[in-house]
Coordinates of C-alpha atoms in Angstrom, one line a residue:
X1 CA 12.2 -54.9 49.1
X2 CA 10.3 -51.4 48.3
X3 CA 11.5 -50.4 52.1
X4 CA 12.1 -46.6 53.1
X5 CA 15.2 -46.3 55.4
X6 CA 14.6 -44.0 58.2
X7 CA 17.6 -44.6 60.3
X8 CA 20.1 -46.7 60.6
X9 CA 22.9 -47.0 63.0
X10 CA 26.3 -48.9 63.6
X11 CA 27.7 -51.2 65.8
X12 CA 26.2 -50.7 69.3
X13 CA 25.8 -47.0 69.6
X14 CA 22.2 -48.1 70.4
X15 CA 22.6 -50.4 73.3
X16 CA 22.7 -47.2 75.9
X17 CA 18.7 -47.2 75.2
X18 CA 18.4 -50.6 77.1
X19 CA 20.2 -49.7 80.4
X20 CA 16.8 -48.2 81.8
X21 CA 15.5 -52.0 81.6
X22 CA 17.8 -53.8 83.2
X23 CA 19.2 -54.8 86.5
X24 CA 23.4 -54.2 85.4
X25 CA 25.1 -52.4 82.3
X26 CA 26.6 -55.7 81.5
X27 CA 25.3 -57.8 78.3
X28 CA 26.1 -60.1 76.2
X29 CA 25.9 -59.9 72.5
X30 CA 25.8 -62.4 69.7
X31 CA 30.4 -62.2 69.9
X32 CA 31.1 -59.6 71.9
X33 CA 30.4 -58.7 76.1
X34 CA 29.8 -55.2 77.1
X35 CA 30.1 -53.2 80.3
X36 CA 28.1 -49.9 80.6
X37 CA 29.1 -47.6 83.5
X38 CA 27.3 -44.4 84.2
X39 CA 25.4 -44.9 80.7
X40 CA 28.6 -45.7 79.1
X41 CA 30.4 -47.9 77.8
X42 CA 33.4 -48.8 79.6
X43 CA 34.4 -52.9 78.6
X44 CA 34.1 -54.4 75.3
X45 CA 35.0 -57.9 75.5
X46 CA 35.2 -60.3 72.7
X47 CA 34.1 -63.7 72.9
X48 CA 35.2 -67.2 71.6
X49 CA 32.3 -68.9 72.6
X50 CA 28.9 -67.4 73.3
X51 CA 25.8 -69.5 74.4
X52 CA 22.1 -67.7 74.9
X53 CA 21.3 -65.7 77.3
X54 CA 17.7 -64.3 78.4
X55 CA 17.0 -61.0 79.4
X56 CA 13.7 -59.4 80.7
X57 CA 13.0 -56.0 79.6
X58 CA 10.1 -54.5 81.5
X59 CA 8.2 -57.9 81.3
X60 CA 9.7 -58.9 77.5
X61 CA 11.6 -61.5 77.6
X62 CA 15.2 -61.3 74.7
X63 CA 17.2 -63.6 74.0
X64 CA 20.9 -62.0 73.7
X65 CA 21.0 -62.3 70.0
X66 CA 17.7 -60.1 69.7
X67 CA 19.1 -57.1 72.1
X68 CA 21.1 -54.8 69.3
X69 CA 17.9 -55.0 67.1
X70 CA 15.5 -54.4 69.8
X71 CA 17.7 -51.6 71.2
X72 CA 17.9 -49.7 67.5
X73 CA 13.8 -49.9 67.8
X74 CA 14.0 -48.5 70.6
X75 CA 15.6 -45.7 69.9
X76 CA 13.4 -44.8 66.7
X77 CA 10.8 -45.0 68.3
X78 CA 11.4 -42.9 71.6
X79 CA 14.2 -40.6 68.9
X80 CA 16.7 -40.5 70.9
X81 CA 19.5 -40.9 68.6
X82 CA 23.1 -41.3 69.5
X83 CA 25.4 -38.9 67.9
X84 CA 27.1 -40.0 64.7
X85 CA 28.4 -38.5 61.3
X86 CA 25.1 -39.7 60.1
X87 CA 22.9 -37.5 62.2
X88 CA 21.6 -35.2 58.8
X89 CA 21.2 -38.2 56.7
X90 CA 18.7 -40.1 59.4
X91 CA 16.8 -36.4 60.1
X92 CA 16.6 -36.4 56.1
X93 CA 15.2 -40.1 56.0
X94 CA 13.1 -39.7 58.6
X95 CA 11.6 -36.7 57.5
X96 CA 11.2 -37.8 54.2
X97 CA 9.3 -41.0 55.6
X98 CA 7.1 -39.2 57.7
X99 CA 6.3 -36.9 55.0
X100 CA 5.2 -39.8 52.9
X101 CA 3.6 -41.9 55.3
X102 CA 1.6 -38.4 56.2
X103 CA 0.6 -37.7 52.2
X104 CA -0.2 -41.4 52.0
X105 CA -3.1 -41.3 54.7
X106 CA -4.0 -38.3 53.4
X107 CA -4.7 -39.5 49.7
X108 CA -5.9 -42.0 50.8
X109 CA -8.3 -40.3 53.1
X110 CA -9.4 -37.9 50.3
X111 CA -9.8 -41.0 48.5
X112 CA -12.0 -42.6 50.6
X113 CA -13.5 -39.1 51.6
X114 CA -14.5 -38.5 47.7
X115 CA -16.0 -42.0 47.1
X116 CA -18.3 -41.9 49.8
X117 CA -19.1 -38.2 48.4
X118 CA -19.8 -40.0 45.4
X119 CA -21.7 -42.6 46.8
X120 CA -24.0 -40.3 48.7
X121 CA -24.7 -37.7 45.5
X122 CA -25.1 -41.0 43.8
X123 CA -27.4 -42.4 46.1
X124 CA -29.3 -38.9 46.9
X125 CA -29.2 -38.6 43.1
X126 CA -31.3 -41.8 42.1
X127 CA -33.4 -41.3 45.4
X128 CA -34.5 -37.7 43.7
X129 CA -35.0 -38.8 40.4
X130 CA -37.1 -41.9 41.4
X131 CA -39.5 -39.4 43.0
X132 CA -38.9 -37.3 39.9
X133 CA -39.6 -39.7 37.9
X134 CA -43.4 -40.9 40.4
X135 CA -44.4 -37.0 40.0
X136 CA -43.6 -36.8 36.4
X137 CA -45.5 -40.0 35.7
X138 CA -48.1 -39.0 38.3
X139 CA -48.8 -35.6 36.2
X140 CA -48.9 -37.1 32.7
X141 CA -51.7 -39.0 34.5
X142 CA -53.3 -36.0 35.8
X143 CA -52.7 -34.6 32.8
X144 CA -54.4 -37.5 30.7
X145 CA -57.6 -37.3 33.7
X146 CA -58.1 -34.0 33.2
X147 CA -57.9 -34.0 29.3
X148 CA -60.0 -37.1 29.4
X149 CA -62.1 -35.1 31.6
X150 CA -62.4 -32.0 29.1
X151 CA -63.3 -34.7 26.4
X152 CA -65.9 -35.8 28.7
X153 CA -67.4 -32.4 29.4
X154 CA -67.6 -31.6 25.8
X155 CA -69.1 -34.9 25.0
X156 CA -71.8 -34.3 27.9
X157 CA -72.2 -30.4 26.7
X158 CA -73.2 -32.0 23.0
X159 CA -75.2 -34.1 24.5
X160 CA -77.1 -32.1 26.7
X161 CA -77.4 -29.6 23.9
X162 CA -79.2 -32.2 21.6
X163 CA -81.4 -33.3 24.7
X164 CA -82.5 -30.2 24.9
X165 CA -83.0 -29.6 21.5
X166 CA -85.2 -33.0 21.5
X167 CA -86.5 -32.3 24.6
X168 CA -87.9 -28.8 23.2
X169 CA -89.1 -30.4 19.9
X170 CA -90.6 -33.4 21.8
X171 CA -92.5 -31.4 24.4
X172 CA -94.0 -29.7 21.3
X173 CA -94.9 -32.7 19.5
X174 CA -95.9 -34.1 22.6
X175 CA -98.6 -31.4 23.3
X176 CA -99.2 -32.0 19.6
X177 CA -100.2 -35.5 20.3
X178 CA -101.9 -35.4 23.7
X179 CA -104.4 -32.4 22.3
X180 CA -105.6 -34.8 19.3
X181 CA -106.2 -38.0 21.5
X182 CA -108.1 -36.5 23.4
X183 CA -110.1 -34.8 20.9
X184 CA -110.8 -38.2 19.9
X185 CA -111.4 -40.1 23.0
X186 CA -115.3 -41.3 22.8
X187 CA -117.4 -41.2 25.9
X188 CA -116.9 -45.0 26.7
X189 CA -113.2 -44.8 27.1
X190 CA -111.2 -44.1 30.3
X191 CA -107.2 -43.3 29.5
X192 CA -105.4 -43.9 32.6
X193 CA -101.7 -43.5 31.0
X194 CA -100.3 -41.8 28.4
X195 CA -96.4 -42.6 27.8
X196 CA -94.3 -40.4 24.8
X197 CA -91.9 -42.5 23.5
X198 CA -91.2 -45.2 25.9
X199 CA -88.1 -46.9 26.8
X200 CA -86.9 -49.8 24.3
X201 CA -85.9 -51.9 27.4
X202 CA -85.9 -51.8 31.0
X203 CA -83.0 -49.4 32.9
X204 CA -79.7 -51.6 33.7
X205 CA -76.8 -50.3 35.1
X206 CA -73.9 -49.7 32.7
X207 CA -76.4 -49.9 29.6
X208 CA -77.4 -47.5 27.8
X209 CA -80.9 -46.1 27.7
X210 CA -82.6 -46.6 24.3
X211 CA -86.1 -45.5 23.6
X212 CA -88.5 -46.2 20.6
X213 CA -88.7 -43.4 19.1
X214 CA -92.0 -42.7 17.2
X215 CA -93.9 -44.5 19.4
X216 CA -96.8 -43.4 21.6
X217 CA -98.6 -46.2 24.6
X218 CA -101.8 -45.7 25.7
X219 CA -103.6 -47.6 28.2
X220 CA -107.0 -47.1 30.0
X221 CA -110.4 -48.8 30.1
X222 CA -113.3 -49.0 27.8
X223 CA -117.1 -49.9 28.4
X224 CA -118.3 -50.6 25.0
X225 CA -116.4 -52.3 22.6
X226 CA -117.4 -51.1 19.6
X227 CA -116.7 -47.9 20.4
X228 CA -113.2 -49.2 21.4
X229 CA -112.7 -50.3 17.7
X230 CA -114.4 -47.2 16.1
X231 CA -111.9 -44.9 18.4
X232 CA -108.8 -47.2 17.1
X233 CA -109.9 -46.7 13.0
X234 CA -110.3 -43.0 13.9
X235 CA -106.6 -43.1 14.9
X236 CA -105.6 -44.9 11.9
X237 CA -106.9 -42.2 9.9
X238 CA -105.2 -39.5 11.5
X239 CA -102.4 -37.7 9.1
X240 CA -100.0 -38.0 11.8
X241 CA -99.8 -41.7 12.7
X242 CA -98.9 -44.6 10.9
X243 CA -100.1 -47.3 12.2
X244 CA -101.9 -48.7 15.8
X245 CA -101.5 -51.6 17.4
X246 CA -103.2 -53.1 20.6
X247 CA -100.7 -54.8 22.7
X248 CA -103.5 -56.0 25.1
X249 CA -106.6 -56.1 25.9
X250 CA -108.7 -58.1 28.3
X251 CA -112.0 -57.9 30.2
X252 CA -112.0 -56.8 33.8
X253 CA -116.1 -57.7 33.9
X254 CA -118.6 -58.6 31.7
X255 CA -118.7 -54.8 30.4
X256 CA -115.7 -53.2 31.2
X257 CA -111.9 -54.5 29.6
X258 CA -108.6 -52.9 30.0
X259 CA -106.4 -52.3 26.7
X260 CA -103.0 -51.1 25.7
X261 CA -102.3 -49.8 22.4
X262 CA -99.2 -48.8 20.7
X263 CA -99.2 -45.8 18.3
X264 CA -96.8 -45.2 15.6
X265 CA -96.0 -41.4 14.0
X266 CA -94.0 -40.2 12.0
X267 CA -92.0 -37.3 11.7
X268 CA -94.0 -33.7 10.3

């Protein structure tokens, strides 16, 4: 049955740890009636026929076929063993059970003790290396910002370096320009604007700004229209220009009209 023996006793040297519960020393066994006098035993009566008796022990209620095994529980649990040629033998047992019943909690205490170790490093473990893994992926992001953000300054660097360039060379040109239109700018005609290379198409956000390049507008108003067309064939004829085009021109009054005229150069 895989039981340990702890103690074990014979015949009724046990019964002396029921006198305390009850009323008389006499009882009466499964075959057998015994007197107890003085805590010991003093009759031992055999019977021929025994019928059940009840006993109350401190509120338990026996019958007297249970009293020899109650009375051997009794005594291993309160240890008062009667004395017998088998006292080593039960102090060995017992021992030896207690021992084991002591190693078994404690493995299995360790046991327990070790798994929820486990658990906790475990659970610490992937708690850490979740937050490892957020700040790792956190600084290859950084890390991709900021080197996005050097590709960016470069890029705006180069940029900047060629507007400048352009801007140098096209505040030249542009000086260049201005200084021979109005060299040639007859009496008659009033230039109210003067735009260098003009946007392609109006500013919208998220496009990019293109200009045409080459180009010159002038707009004003004339008095005399003759002199209007003479001024645009002197243009023409400039080294510098390749072509001119009047993008409008209507008449305010009778004598004075407002034009616009697009100038093409090219490069020298």
């Amino acid at each position: 049955l895989k039981l340990q023996l702890t103690h074990f006793s014979l015949g009724i040297s046990t019964l002396p740890q029921l006198l305390p519960f009850l009323e008389s020393g006499e009882l009466v066994l499964s075959n057998y009636k015994t007197l107890f006098e003085n805590g010991a035993l003093s009759s031992l009566q055999p019977l021929e026929e025994v019928k059940e008796v009840n006993y109350s022990l401190n509120g338990l209620n026996l019958t007297n076929k249970q009293l020899l095994t109650f009375s051997g529980i009794l005594t291993l649990l309160g240890k008062h063993f009667p004395a017998s040629n088998f006292e080593a033998f039960n102090s060995v047992s017992l021992s030896a059970f207690e021992n084991n019943r002591i190693f078994s909690l404690l493995l299995k205490a360790a046991l327990v003790f070790f798994l929820t170790l486990l658990l906790v490093n475990f659970l610490a473990f992937d708690f850490y290396f979740g937050k490892s893994e957020e700040l790792r992926a956190a600084l290859e992001e950084n890390n991709s910002s900021l080197n996005d953000l050097k590709d960016l300054e470069v890029s705006v660097n180069k940029k900047q370096e060629k507007v400048e360039l352009l801007s140098a060379a096209s505040n030249s040109k542009a000086t260049f320009f201005l200084d021979q239109l109005a060299q040639k700018v007859p009496p008659h005609i009033l230039l109210e604007k003067i735009t260098y290379q003009p946007l392609d198409k109006p500013l919208r956000e998220g496009k990019p700004l293109t200009q045409e390049e080459r180009n010159i507008l002038v707009g004003g108003t004339s008095t005399d229209g003759d002199a209007f067309s003479t001024w645009i064939l002197n243009l023409e004829k400039l080294d510098w220009t390749t072509s001119v085009e009047t993008l409008d021109y209507d008449y305010i009054s009778s004598s004075t009209s407002r034009f616009l005229i697009k100038i093409s150069f090219h490069e020298k």
